[in-house]
């Protein structure tokens, strides 16, 4: 029986300091696999956010810039405008992209910058010990919502890719995936590829959010954390493509 | 051997073991330098499906692949 070789792309084949079972490791590999399959490994720069995403600063072997917290949307804009043929892929957490950097994230999408944004949504500020973020679920206990998030005083968890798809007619692609099973991981890789291809064809802004486990701050085993995503997160944060390629106004 | 591993990188998260369709993965009695018991594959049971590669967050697996 013939079997296919599966090997971590060399540019991301380094030990990283993520906790056991963290979703960041899978997503960073998938991005590199997608770039490899699109023959773009030598045509990429990553503006990297602050958070556990910052591990990519040490973990990647390609052009990358560790941005000030939340500002990757603005940095990506500059990178892309001076190098329109280079793929610019920001890699950010939910806290970085949606709390601290919501102005930059929103405005880059609003201007329809020709960039790809990857947001690792683990429903908290993972790196700093699990504080509440804009994506924390209603009732979720975090170190800054010790009785559970009370949405009557904090507002409700944000669904940014849906907003992009609905409100920004020029945006090329918006999707949400997850890493809970081999099937979901394969689907997510296809979403990432679609976003990269949209950028390669200068179709406009693309975003892929990933529901990602943070077992340590959720106080769960890696396997329970995957179950939490399936049972609690997906009903609120649906998986799918909210805007497909070719559906945007040019 | 169908799948090569890098035991030094394993963090014993258990995701490969939970997803392997053949029950081919167990954990070593020994620990790696980081203190984890690394995943070990029983080559007899393994069908080289690559699922462990797909789910592992830490790049432990290399499915060698072969021609028919
Ligand atoms: C200007 C500034 N404010 C605050 C911090 C502290 N800080 C570091 S990471 C982080 C949150 C990261 O959360 P997220 O983007 O969700 O990433 P995660 O670690 O969850 O992947 C914060 C607030 C900082 N480094 N710089
Ligand atoms: S704190 Fe959470 S997001 Fe950060 S490395 Fe650990 S599991 Fe991953
Ligand atoms: S390749 Fe498939 S059968 Fe072999 S250990 Fe990995 S998951 Fe199990
Ligand atoms: S998925 Fe990877 S890190 Fe987790 S137990 Fe298996 S080999 Fe180790
Ligand atoms: Mg986070």
Coordinates of C-alpha atoms and ligand atoms in Angstrom, one line a residue:
Chain A
X1 CA 0.0 0.0 0.0
X2 CA 1.3 3.4 -0.9
X3 CA 1.5 6.0 1.9
X4 CA 2.1 9.7 1.7
X5 CA 5.0 11.4 3.4
X6 CA 4.0 13.9 6.1
X7 CA 6.7 16.1 7.4
X8 CA 6.7 19.4 9.3
X9 CA 7.9 22.1 6.8
X10 CA 11.5 23.1 7.6
X11 CA 10.7 26.8 8.3
X12 CA 8.6 25.8 11.3
X13 CA 10.4 22.6 12.4
X14 CA 11.7 23.9 15.7
X15 CA 10.7 23.1 19.2
X16 CA 8.3 25.8 20.5
X17 CA 7.5 26.7 24.1
X18 CA 3.7 26.3 23.9
X19 CA 2.0 24.3 26.8
X20 CA 1.1 20.7 26.1
X21 CA -1.9 20.4 23.8
X22 CA -1.9 24.1 22.8
X23 CA -3.6 24.9 19.5
X24 CA -0.9 27.4 18.4
X25 CA 1.4 24.6 17.4
X26 CA -1.0 23.0 15.0
X27 CA -2.0 26.3 13.4
X28 CA 1.5 27.6 12.9
X29 CA 2.3 24.3 11.1
X30 CA -0.8 24.5 9.0
X31 CA 0.1 27.9 7.7
X32 CA 3.5 26.7 6.7
X33 CA 2.1 23.6 5.0
X34 CA -0.4 25.8 3.1
X35 CA 2.5 28.1 2.0
X36 CA 4.6 25.1 1.0
X37 CA 1.7 23.7 -1.1
X38 CA 1.2 27.1 -2.8
X39 CA 5.0 27.4 -3.4
X40 CA 5.2 30.6 -1.4
X41 CA 7.6 29.7 1.4
X42 CA 10.2 32.2 0.1
X43 CA 7.6 35.0 -0.4
X44 CA 6.2 35.5 3.1
X45 CA 6.5 37.9 6.0
X46 CA 4.7 37.6 9.3
X47 CA 3.7 40.5 11.5
X48 CA 3.4 38.7 14.8
X49 CA 1.2 39.8 17.7
X50 CA 2.0 39.8 21.4
X51 CA 0.9 36.8 23.4
X52 CA 1.6 33.1 23.1
X53 CA 1.7 33.9 19.3
X54 CA 5.0 35.6 20.1
X55 CA 6.6 32.1 20.3
X56 CA 6.6 32.3 16.5
X57 CA 9.3 34.9 16.8
X58 CA 11.7 32.2 17.8
X59 CA 9.9 29.3 16.1
X60 CA 9.8 30.5 12.5
X61 CA 12.8 30.6 10.1
X62 CA 11.5 33.3 7.8
X63 CA 10.9 37.0 7.6
X64 CA 8.8 38.1 10.6
X65 CA 8.4 41.1 12.8
X66 CA 7.2 41.1 16.4
X67 CA 4.8 44.1 16.5
X68 CA 3.8 46.3 19.4
X69 CA 0.8 44.7 21.2
X70 CA -2.3 44.8 18.9
X71 CA -0.7 46.8 16.1
X72 CA -0.1 44.0 13.6
X73 CA -3.0 45.3 11.4
X74 CA -1.2 48.6 11.0
X75 CA 2.3 47.0 10.6
X76 CA 0.8 44.6 8.0
X77 CA -0.6 47.5 6.1
X78 CA 2.8 49.1 5.8
X79 CA 4.5 45.9 4.8
X80 CA 2.0 45.1 2.1
X81 CA 1.8 48.6 0.6
X82 CA 5.6 48.7 0.1
X83 CA 5.8 45.0 -1.0
X84 CA 2.5 44.3 -2.8
X85 CA 3.7 41.0 -4.2
X86 CA 4.9 39.6 -0.9
X87 CA 2.4 37.6 1.2
X88 CA 1.7 39.4 4.5
X89 CA 0.1 37.2 7.1
X90 CA -0.5 38.6 10.6
X91 CA -0.6 36.0 13.4
X92 CA -2.4 37.2 16.5
X93 CA -4.3 36.1 19.5
X94 CA -7.9 37.2 20.4
X95 CA -6.6 39.6 23.0
X96 CA -4.1 41.1 20.7
X97 CA -6.4 41.4 17.6
X98 CA -9.7 42.2 19.3
X99 CA -9.0 43.8 22.7
X100 CA -5.7 45.7 22.5
X101 CA -5.6 46.1 18.8
X102 CA -9.2 46.4 17.8
X103 CA -8.7 49.8 16.2
X104 CA -5.9 48.5 14.0
X105 CA -7.6 45.2 13.2
X106 CA -10.9 47.0 12.4
X107 CA -9.4 49.7 10.3
X108 CA -7.2 47.3 8.2
X109 CA -10.4 45.3 7.4
X110 CA -12.3 48.5 6.8
X111 CA -9.7 49.8 4.3
X112 CA -9.8 46.3 2.7
X113 CA -6.0 45.9 3.0
X114 CA -4.7 43.1 0.8
X115 CA -3.5 41.1 3.8
X116 CA -4.3 37.8 5.6
X117 CA -5.1 37.9 9.3
X118 CA -5.0 34.7 11.4
X119 CA -6.5 35.1 14.8
X120 CA -6.0 32.4 17.4
X121 CA -9.2 32.6 19.5
X122 CA -8.6 30.8 22.8
X123 CA -11.2 32.9 24.7
X124 CA -8.7 34.5 27.0
X125 CA -5.3 36.3 27.3
X126 CA -3.4 33.1 27.5
X127 CA 0.2 34.3 28.0
X128 CA -0.5 36.6 30.9
X129 CA -2.4 34.0 32.9
X130 CA -5.9 33.8 31.5
X131 CA -7.6 37.2 31.8
X132 CA -11.0 37.9 30.2
X133 CA -10.9 39.0 26.5
X134 CA -13.6 40.1 24.1
X135 CA -14.1 36.5 23.0
X136 CA -14.5 35.1 26.6
X137 CA -17.8 33.2 26.7
X138 CA -20.7 34.4 28.8
X139 CA -20.3 32.8 32.3
X140 CA -16.7 31.8 31.7
X141 CA -14.5 32.1 34.7
X142 CA -11.2 33.8 34.1
X143 CA -8.7 35.6 36.4
X144 CA -10.5 38.9 35.7
X145 CA -14.1 37.4 35.7
X146 CA -13.8 35.2 38.7
X147 CA -17.6 34.8 39.1
X148 CA -18.0 34.2 35.3
X149 CA -18.3 36.8 32.6
X150 CA -21.3 38.9 33.1
X151 CA -22.3 40.2 29.7
X152 CA -24.7 42.7 31.1
X153 CA -21.8 44.8 32.2
X154 CA -19.0 43.6 29.7
X155 CA -20.9 43.3 26.4
X156 CA -21.1 40.0 24.5
X157 CA -18.3 37.9 22.9
X158 CA -17.3 39.4 19.6
X159 CA -17.6 37.5 16.3
X160 CA -15.3 39.5 14.1
X161 CA -15.1 37.3 10.9
X162 CA -18.9 37.5 10.7
X163 CA -18.7 41.3 11.0
X164 CA -16.1 41.5 8.2
X165 CA -18.3 39.3 6.0
X166 CA -21.4 41.4 6.7
X167 CA -20.2 44.9 6.9
X168 CA -17.1 45.2 4.6
X169 CA -18.3 44.6 1.0
X170 CA -14.8 44.6 -0.5
X171 CA -13.3 42.0 1.9
X172 CA -12.3 38.8 0.0
X173 CA -12.6 36.0 2.5
X174 CA -13.7 35.4 6.1
X175 CA -13.9 32.1 7.8
X176 CA -13.6 30.3 11.2
X177 CA -12.1 26.9 11.8
X178 CA -10.8 24.8 14.7
X179 CA -8.3 22.1 15.6
X180 CA -10.5 19.7 17.5
X181 CA -10.2 16.7 15.2
X182 CA -8.2 15.5 12.1
X183 CA -11.3 16.5 9.9
X184 CA -11.5 20.0 11.4
X185 CA -7.8 20.5 11.1
X186 CA -7.9 19.5 7.4
X187 CA -10.8 21.9 6.9
X188 CA -9.0 24.7 8.6
X189 CA -6.0 24.2 6.4
X190 CA -8.2 24.6 3.4
X191 CA -9.6 27.9 4.8
X192 CA -6.0 29.1 5.4
X193 CA -5.2 28.2 1.8
X194 CA -8.2 30.0 0.5
X195 CA -7.2 33.1 2.3
X196 CA -3.7 32.9 1.0
X197 CA -4.8 32.4 -2.5
X198 CA -7.1 35.4 -2.2
X199 CA -4.1 37.4 -1.2
X200 CA -2.0 36.0 -4.0
X201 CA -4.7 37.2 -6.5
X202 CA -5.0 40.6 -4.8
X203 CA -8.7 40.0 -4.1
X204 CA -8.7 42.0 -0.9
X205 CA -8.7 41.4 2.9
X206 CA -8.9 37.9 4.2
X207 CA -9.3 36.6 7.8
X208 CA -9.3 33.2 9.3
X209 CA -10.2 32.9 13.0
X210 CA -9.3 29.6 14.8
X211 CA -11.0 28.3 17.9
X212 CA -8.0 27.0 19.8
X213 CA -7.6 25.3 23.1
X214 CA -5.7 26.9 26.0
X215 CA -5.8 23.8 28.3
X216 CA -3.6 25.4 31.1
X217 CA -5.7 28.5 31.6
X218 CA -9.0 26.6 31.1
X219 CA -7.9 24.2 33.8
X220 CA -8.5 21.2 31.6
X221 CA -6.6 18.4 30.0
X222 CA -5.9 18.9 26.3
X223 CA -8.6 16.3 25.4
X224 CA -11.2 18.0 27.6
X225 CA -10.3 21.4 26.1
X226 CA -11.1 20.0 22.6
X227 CA -14.5 18.8 24.0
X228 CA -15.1 22.3 25.4
X229 CA -14.6 23.8 22.0
X230 CA -17.0 21.3 20.4
X231 CA -19.7 21.6 23.0
X232 CA -19.5 25.2 24.2
X233 CA -17.7 27.3 21.7
X234 CA -18.9 26.1 18.3
X235 CA -22.6 26.7 19.1
X236 CA -21.7 30.4 19.6
X237 CA -18.8 30.7 17.2
X238 CA -19.8 28.7 14.1
X239 CA -17.3 27.0 11.9
X240 CA -17.4 27.8 8.3
X241 CA -16.8 30.3 5.5
X242 CA -18.8 33.5 6.1
X243 CA -17.5 35.0 2.8
X244 CA -16.1 32.9 0.1
X245 CA -13.7 34.0 -2.6
X246 CA -15.5 35.7 -5.5
X247 CA -18.4 37.0 -3.3
X248 CA -16.9 40.4 -2.7
X249 CA -17.6 43.7 -4.4
X250 CA -14.5 45.0 -6.1
Chain B
X1 CA 9.4 1.7 10.5
X2 CA 6.5 3.7 9.1
X3 CA 6.6 6.8 11.3
X4 CA 9.7 8.4 12.8
X5 CA 9.4 10.3 16.1
X6 CA 11.3 13.1 17.8
X7 CA 10.7 12.0 21.5
X8 CA 12.6 15.0 22.8
X9 CA 9.7 17.3 21.6
X10 CA 6.8 15.3 23.0
X11 CA 4.8 17.1 25.8
X12 CA 2.6 14.1 26.6
X13 CA -0.6 15.9 25.7
X14 CA -2.3 12.7 24.6
X15 CA -3.9 14.0 21.5
X16 CA -2.1 11.5 19.2
X17 CA -3.1 8.6 21.4
X18 CA -6.7 9.7 21.5
X19 CA -7.0 10.1 17.7
X20 CA -5.0 7.1 16.5
X21 CA -7.5 4.8 14.8
X22 CA -5.4 1.7 15.5
X23 CA -4.6 2.2 19.1
X24 CA -0.9 2.1 18.1
X25 CA 0.3 4.8 20.4
X26 CA 1.4 4.5 24.1
X27 CA 3.7 6.4 26.3
X28 CA 7.2 5.5 27.2
X29 CA 8.1 4.5 30.8
X30 CA 11.1 6.9 30.5
X31 CA 11.0 10.6 30.5
X32 CA 12.6 13.0 28.0
X33 CA 14.7 16.0 29.1
X34 CA 11.6 18.1 29.7
X35 CA 10.2 15.5 32.0
X36 CA 7.4 14.1 29.8
X37 CA 6.8 10.4 28.9
X38 CA 7.1 10.6 25.1
X39 CA 4.6 8.9 22.7
X40 CA 5.8 5.6 21.3
X41 CA 4.4 3.9 18.2
X42 CA 3.8 0.2 17.9
X43 CA 4.9 -0.3 14.2
X44 CA 3.0 -3.6 13.9
X45 CA -0.3 -1.9 14.5
X46 CA 0.5 1.4 12.7
X47 CA -1.0 1.9 9.2
X48 CA 0.8 5.1 8.4
X49 CA -2.4 7.1 8.2
X50 CA -0.7 10.3 9.4
X51 CA -3.4 11.2 11.9
X52 CA -0.9 11.5 14.7
X53 CA 1.1 13.9 12.4
X54 CA -2.0 16.0 11.8
X55 CA -3.1 16.4 15.4
X56 CA 0.3 16.7 17.1
X57 CA 1.0 20.4 18.2
X58 CA 4.7 19.8 18.6
X59 CA 6.0 18.3 15.4
X60 CA 6.9 15.0 16.9
X61 CA 5.9 12.8 13.9
X62 CA 7.3 12.2 10.5
X63 CA 5.3 9.8 8.3
X64 CA 8.0 8.4 6.1
X65 CA 5.7 7.4 3.2
X66 CA 6.4 4.8 0.6
X67 CA 5.6 4.0 -3.0
X68 CA 3.0 1.3 -3.7
Ligands
LIG1 C1 1.3 47.2 25.6 C2 1.2 45.9 26.3 N1 0.1 45.7 27.2 C3 0.0 44.6 27.8 C4 0.9 43.6 27.7 C5 0.7 42.2 28.4 N2 0.3 41.2 27.5 C6 1.1 40.3 27.0 S1 0.3 39.1 26.1 C7 -1.2 39.8 26.5 C8 -2.5 39.1 26.0 C9 -2.3 38.2 24.9 O1 -3.6 37.6 24.7 P1 -3.9 36.9 23.3 O2 -3.7 37.9 22.2 O3 -5.3 36.4 23.3 O4 -2.8 35.8 23.1 P2 -2.8 34.3 23.7 O5 -1.6 34.4 24.7 O6 -4.1 34.0 24.4 O7 -2.5 33.4 22.5 C10 -1.1 40.9 27.3 C11 -2.2 41.7 27.7 C12 2.0 43.8 26.8 N3 2.9 42.9 26.5 N4 2.1 45.0 26.1
LIG2 S1 -1.0 29.7 27.9 FE1 -2.6 28.8 26.5 S2 -2.3 29.8 24.5 FE2 -0.4 30.1 25.7 S3 0.9 28.4 25.2 FE3 -0.2 27.8 27.1 S4 -2.0 26.7 26.3 FE4 -1.2 27.8 24.6
LIG3 S1 0.2 6.9 11.5 FE1 -2.0 6.5 12.1 S2 -1.9 4.4 12.8 FE2 0.2 5.0 12.8 S3 0.5 5.8 14.9 FE3 -0.1 7.5 13.6 S4 -2.3 7.7 13.9 FE4 -1.7 5.6 14.6
LIG4 S1 0.4 14.7 20.1 FE1 2.6 15.1 20.0 S2 3.1 16.2 21.9 FE2 1.1 15.3 22.2 S3 1.5 13.3 23.2 FE3 1.4 12.9 21.0 S4 3.5 13.1 20.3 FE4 3.4 14.0 22.3
LIG5 MG1 -5.9 34.5 23.5

